[in-house]
PDB file of C-alpha atoms in Angstrom:
ATOM      1  CA  MET A 875      94.165  91.923  74.427  1.00 77.00           C
ATOM      2  CA  ASP A 876      93.150  95.598  74.411  1.00 89.00           C
ATOM      3  CA  GLU A 877      92.494  96.900  77.954  1.00 89.00           C
ATOM      4  CA  ARG A 878      89.635  99.156  76.814  1.00 91.00           C
ATOM      5  CA  TRP A 879      87.863  96.256  75.137  1.00 92.00           C
ATOM      6  CA  LEU A 880      88.363  94.132  78.249  1.00 90.00           C
ATOM      7  CA  ALA A 881      87.070  96.946  80.461  1.00 90.00           C
ATOM      8  CA  ARG A 882      83.899  97.311  78.362  1.00 92.00           C
ATOM      9  CA  TYR A 883      83.422  93.539  78.311  1.00 91.00           C
ATOM     10  CA  LEU A 884      83.785  93.343  82.097  1.00 89.00           C
ATOM     11  CA  LEU A 885      81.435  96.274  82.651  1.00 89.00           C
ATOM     12  CA  ASP A 886      78.820  94.649  80.446  1.00 91.00           C
ATOM     13  CA  ALA A 887      79.191  91.347  82.291  1.00 89.00           C
ATOM     14  CA  LEU A 888      79.001  92.995  85.720  1.00 88.00           C
ATOM     15  CA  HIS A 889      75.947  94.985  84.677  1.00 86.00           C
ATOM     16  CA  LEU A 890      74.274  91.793  83.485  1.00 87.00           C
ATOM     17  CA  VAL A 891      75.074  90.001  86.754  1.00 85.00           C
ATOM     18  CA  MET A 892      73.731  92.833  88.889  1.00 83.00           C
ATOM     19  CA  ARG A 893      70.631  93.303  86.747  1.00 82.00           C
ATOM     20  CA  HIS A 894      69.684  89.612  86.962  1.00 78.00           C
ATOM     21  CA  VAL A 895      70.505  89.179  90.626  1.00 78.00           C
ATOM     22  CA  TRP A 896      68.835  92.412  91.682  1.00 77.00           C
ATOM     23  CA  ALA A 897      65.698  91.700  89.635  1.00 75.00           C
ATOM     24  CA  GLU A 898      65.385  88.293  91.285  1.00 66.00           C
ATOM     25  CA  VAL A 899      66.006  89.665  94.779  1.00 66.00           C
ATOM     26  CA  ARG A 900      63.500  92.486  94.320  1.00 66.00           C
ATOM     27  CA  GLY A 901      60.967  90.070  92.861  1.00 61.00           C
ATOM     28  CA  LYS A 902      61.232  87.730  95.839  1.00 58.00           C
ATOM     29  CA  THR A 903      61.010  90.440  98.486  1.00 53.00           C
ATOM     30  CA  GLY A 904      57.924  91.973  96.920  1.00 54.00           C
ATOM     31  CA  GLU A 905      59.271  95.378  97.875  1.00 57.00           C
ATOM     32  CA  ALA A 906      60.105  98.360  95.739  1.00 58.00           C
ATOM     33  CA  PHE A 907      63.640  98.825  97.012  1.00 65.00           C
ATOM     34  CA  PRO A 908      66.046 100.799  94.834  1.00 70.00           C
ATOM     35  CA  ILE A 909      69.473  99.351  94.170  1.00 74.00           C
ATOM     36  CA  GLN A 910      70.993 102.716  95.112  1.00 76.00           C
ATOM     37  CA  SER A 911      69.678 102.174  98.647  1.00 82.00           C
ATOM     38  CA  TYR A 912      71.324  98.751  98.718  1.00 82.00           C
ATOM     39  CA  ARG A 913      74.636 100.333  97.668  1.00 85.00           C
ATOM     40  CA  LEU A 914      74.267 102.978 100.373  1.00 91.00           C
ATOM     41  CA  LEU A 915      73.675 100.314 103.015  1.00 92.00           C
ATOM     42  CA  GLY A 916      76.772  98.486 101.779  1.00 90.00           C
ATOM     43  CA  MET A 917      78.891 101.610 102.110  1.00 92.00           C
ATOM     44  CA  LEU A 918      77.503 102.423 105.549  1.00 95.00           C
ATOM     45  CA  ALA A 919      78.315  98.907 106.743  1.00 94.00           C
ATOM     46  CA  HIS A 920      81.966 100.004 106.832  1.00 93.00           C
ATOM     47  CA  ARG A 921      81.663 103.392 108.550  1.00 95.00           C
ATOM     48  CA  PRO A 922      79.415 106.443 108.912  1.00 96.00           C
ATOM     49  CA  TYR A 923      79.394 108.901 106.003  1.00 96.00           C
ATOM     50  CA  THR A 924      78.251 112.452 105.486  1.00 94.00           C
ATOM     51  CA  LEU A 925      75.595 113.156 102.878  1.00 91.00           C
ATOM     52  CA  THR A 926      78.235 114.854 100.748  1.00 91.00           C
ATOM     53  CA  GLU A 927      80.548 111.831 100.894  1.00 94.00           C
ATOM     54  CA  LEU A 928      77.712 109.481  99.958  1.00 93.00           C
ATOM     55  CA  ALA A 929      76.668 111.696  97.044  1.00 92.00           C
ATOM     56  CA  ARG A 930      80.235 111.941  95.768  1.00 93.00           C
ATOM     57  CA  ALA A 931      80.782 108.179  96.034  1.00 90.00           C
ATOM     58  CA  GLN A 932      77.513 107.478  94.210  1.00 87.00           C
ATOM     59  CA  ALA A 933      78.172 110.232  91.627  1.00 89.00           C
ATOM     60  CA  VAL A 934      74.771 111.806  92.250  1.00 90.00           C
ATOM     61  CA  ARG A 935      73.463 115.069  93.690  1.00 91.00           C
ATOM     62  CA  PRO A 936      73.157 115.364  97.472  1.00 89.00           C
ATOM     63  CA  SER A 937      69.377 115.785  97.081  1.00 90.00           C
ATOM     64  CA  THR A 938      69.207 112.326  95.455  1.00 89.00           C
ATOM     65  CA  VAL A 939      71.107 110.763  98.354  1.00 91.00           C
ATOM     66  CA  SER A 940      68.994 112.711 100.823  1.00 91.00           C
ATOM     67  CA  ARG A 941      65.806 111.107  99.436  1.00 91.00           C
ATOM     68  CA  ALA A 942      67.357 107.635  99.657  1.00 91.00           C
ATOM     69  CA  VAL A 943      68.534 108.313 103.213  1.00 94.00           C
ATOM     70  CA  ARG A 944      65.009 109.432 104.210  1.00 93.00           C
ATOM     71  CA  LEU A 945      63.644 106.115 102.861  1.00 91.00           C
ATOM     72  CA  LEU A 946      66.250 104.138 104.790  1.00 94.00           C
ATOM     73  CA  ALA A 947      65.717 106.189 107.966  1.00 96.00           C
ATOM     74  CA  ALA A 948      61.938 105.636 107.748  1.00 94.00           C
ATOM     75  CA  ARG A 949      62.625 101.901 107.767  1.00 92.00           C
ATOM     76  CA  GLY A 950      64.921 102.300 110.761  1.00 95.00           C
ATOM     77  CA  TRP A 951      67.920 101.109 108.769  1.00 95.00           C
ATOM     78  CA  VAL A 952      70.013 104.258 109.110  1.00 97.00           C
ATOM     79  CA  ALA A 953      70.338 106.978 111.728  1.00 97.00           C
ATOM     80  CA  VAL A 954      70.881 110.607 110.770  1.00 95.00           C
ATOM     81  CA  GLU A 955      72.873 112.624 113.288  1.00 94.00           C
ATOM     82  CA  ARG A 956      74.121 116.201 113.317  1.00 91.00           C
ATOM     83  CA  ASP A 957      77.855 116.599 113.820  1.00 87.00           C
ATOM     84  CA  PRO A 958      78.332 118.138 117.289  1.00 90.00           C
ATOM     85  CA  GLN A 959      81.392 120.063 116.019  1.00 90.00           C
ATOM     86  CA  ASP A 960      79.696 121.410 112.871  1.00 88.00           C
ATOM     87  CA  ARG A 961      75.893 121.544 113.006  1.00 84.00           C
ATOM     88  CA  ARG A 962      75.746 121.981 109.207  1.00 85.00           C
ATOM     89  CA  ARG A 963      77.233 118.493 108.734  1.00 89.00           C
ATOM     90  CA  VAL A 964      75.001 115.437 108.958  1.00 90.00           C
ATOM     91  CA  TRP A 965      76.378 111.936 109.555  1.00 95.00           C
ATOM     92  CA  ILE A 966      74.562 108.848 108.342  1.00 96.00           C
ATOM     93  CA  ARG A 967      75.244 105.555 110.090  1.00 96.00           C
ATOM     94  CA  LEU A 968      73.868 102.055 109.726  1.00 96.00           C
ATOM     95  CA  THR A 969      71.651 100.869 112.578  1.00 97.00           C
ATOM     96  CA  PRO A 970      71.643  97.289 113.875  1.00 97.00           C
ATOM     97  CA  GLN A 971      68.294  96.822 112.104  1.00 95.00           C
ATOM     98  CA  GLY A 972      69.896  98.141 108.887  1.00 94.00           C
ATOM     99  CA  ARG A 973      72.810  95.734 109.227  1.00 95.00           C
ATOM    100  CA  ARG A 974      70.383  92.829 109.582  1.00 93.00           C
ATOM    101  CA  ALA A 975      68.438  94.018 106.516  1.00 89.00           C
ATOM    102  CA  LEU A 976      71.653  94.354 104.503  1.00 90.00           C
ATOM    103  CA  ASN A 977      72.737  90.865 105.554  1.00 91.00           C
ATOM    104  CA  ARG A 978      69.351  89.466 104.455  1.00 87.00           C
ATOM    105  CA  LEU A 979      69.568  91.233 101.077  1.00 85.00           C
ATOM    106  CA  ARG A 980      73.158  90.041 100.566  1.00 86.00           C
ATOM    107  CA  ALA A 981      72.180  86.491 101.492  1.00 87.00           C
ATOM    108  CA  ARG A 982      69.291  86.519  98.998  1.00 83.00           C
ATOM    109  CA  ALA A 983      71.511  87.920  96.263  1.00 84.00           C
ATOM    110  CA  ALA A 984      74.239  85.366  96.971  1.00 87.00           C
ATOM    111  CA  ALA A 985      71.713  82.512  96.982  1.00 87.00           C
ATOM    112  CA  ARG A 986      70.254  83.595  93.643  1.00 84.00           C
ATOM    113  CA  LEU A 987      73.638  84.010  92.015  1.00 87.00           C
ATOM    114  CA  GLY A 988      74.879  80.812  93.628  1.00 89.00           C
ATOM    115  CA  ARG A 989      72.077  78.835  92.001  1.00 88.00           C
ATOM    116  CA  ARG A 990      73.121  80.194  88.605  1.00 88.00           C
ATOM    117  CA  LEU A 991      76.791  79.483  89.268  1.00 91.00           C
ATOM    118  CA  ALA A 992      75.964  75.895  90.241  1.00 93.00           C
ATOM    119  CA  ALA A 993      75.571  75.141  86.537  1.00 94.00           C
ATOM    120  CA  LEU A 994      79.291  75.815  86.043  1.00 94.00           C
ATOM    121  CA  SER A 995      81.919  73.142  86.404  1.00 95.00           C
ATOM    122  CA  PRO A 996      84.145  73.225  89.502  1.00 95.00           C
ATOM    123  CA  GLU A 997      87.004  74.416  87.302  1.00 96.00           C
ATOM    124  CA  GLU A 998      84.895  77.262  85.884  1.00 95.00           C
ATOM    125  CA  ARG A 999      83.842  78.340  89.387  1.00 94.00           C
ATOM    126  CA  ALA A1000      87.496  78.334  90.485  1.00 94.00           C
ATOM    127  CA  LEU A1001      88.368  80.468  87.465  1.00 94.00           C
ATOM    128  CA  LEU A1002      85.621  82.961  88.362  1.00 92.00           C
ATOM    129  CA  ALA A1003      86.876  83.092  91.953  1.00 92.00           C
ATOM    130  CA  GLN A1004      90.370  83.841  90.692  1.00 93.00           C
ATOM    131  CA  ALA A1005      89.032  86.569  88.375  1.00 91.00           C
ATOM    132  CA  ALA A1006      87.051  88.112  91.245  1.00 89.00           C
ATOM    133  CA  ARG A1007      90.188  88.215  93.392  1.00 91.00           C
ATOM    134  CA  LEU A1008      92.081  89.901  90.558  1.00 90.00           C
ATOM    135  CA  LEU A1009      89.331  92.505  90.177  1.00 88.00           C
ATOM    136  CA  ARG A1010      89.234  93.226  93.891  1.00 87.00           C
ATOM    137  CA  ARG A1011      93.007  93.528  94.061  1.00 89.00           C
ATOM    138  CA  THR A1012      93.134  95.736  90.951  1.00 87.00           C
ATOM    139  CA  LEU A1013      90.359  98.016  92.179  1.00 83.00           C
ATOM    140  CA  GLY A1014      91.716  98.213  95.708  1.00 81.00           C
ATOM    141  CA  GLY A1015      88.763  96.396  97.237  1.00 67.00           C
ATOM    142  CA  GLY A1016      90.799  93.753  98.978  1.00 57.00           C
ATOM    143  CA  LEU A1017      88.989  90.905 100.641  1.00 53.00           C
ATOM    144  CA  PRO A1018      87.202  90.787 103.970  1.00 54.00           C
ATOM    145  CA  ALA A1019      89.433  89.157 106.593  1.00 45.00           C
ATOM    146  CA  ALA A1020      87.402  85.931 106.656  1.00 46.00           C
ATOM    147  CA  GLU A1021      87.677  85.533 102.885  1.00 50.00           C
ATOM    148  CA  GLU A1022      91.430  86.141 102.889  1.00 47.00           C
ATOM    149  CA  ARG A1023      91.861  83.089 105.099  1.00 42.00           C
ATOM    150  CA  THR A1024      89.650  80.930 102.903  1.00 44.00           C
ATOM    151  CA  THR A1025      91.122  79.087  99.983  1.00 43.00           C
ATOM    152  CA  ILE A1026      88.587  78.418  97.265  1.00 45.00           C
ATOM    153  CA  HIS A1027      88.989  74.965  95.801  1.00 43.00           C
ATOM    154  CA  PRO A1028      87.719  73.822  92.399  1.00 42.00           C
ATOM    155  CA  GLY A1029      84.996  71.845  94.189  1.00 44.00           C
ATOM    156  CA  GLY A1030      83.521  75.124  95.415  1.00 44.00           C
ATOM    157  CA  GLY A1031      84.228  74.623  99.095  1.00 45.00           C
ATOM    158  CA  GLY A1032      86.446  76.597 101.404  1.00 43.00           C
ATOM    159  CA  ARG A1033      89.070  75.230 103.675  1.00 34.00           C
TER     160      ARG A1033
END
């Protein structure tokens, strides 16, 4: 199998998953909440970032990230702090309120996708879990510690 074909096929599938899940999550919340802001919250859940780092990771201009950060700060989900060593540098960190909001959004997305995955057989779900692990390993994403200890069985449950 050609790796470029597989890459395009995977990208198309991932785009479709995110488009459907995000549309359903946005529709249920009744809020106009850009997916870029969701991605920023996800990044900030791991550590604080500078505006430049966020822009580079998102492959957008700093001004684009700055607008998203202002939206998130207005909601109280992120804090913007000047670096005491270099006043030109601004650090963005997730607030406890932002972590709760991110957890709610993730839970909604997982519930929506979970309902769609329920139509698959246990064997198909196990195959998807294996593929997801391969993708994470290949892309260097690893697994959160709790997931590393969980074995996914064909029945869909953890152990």
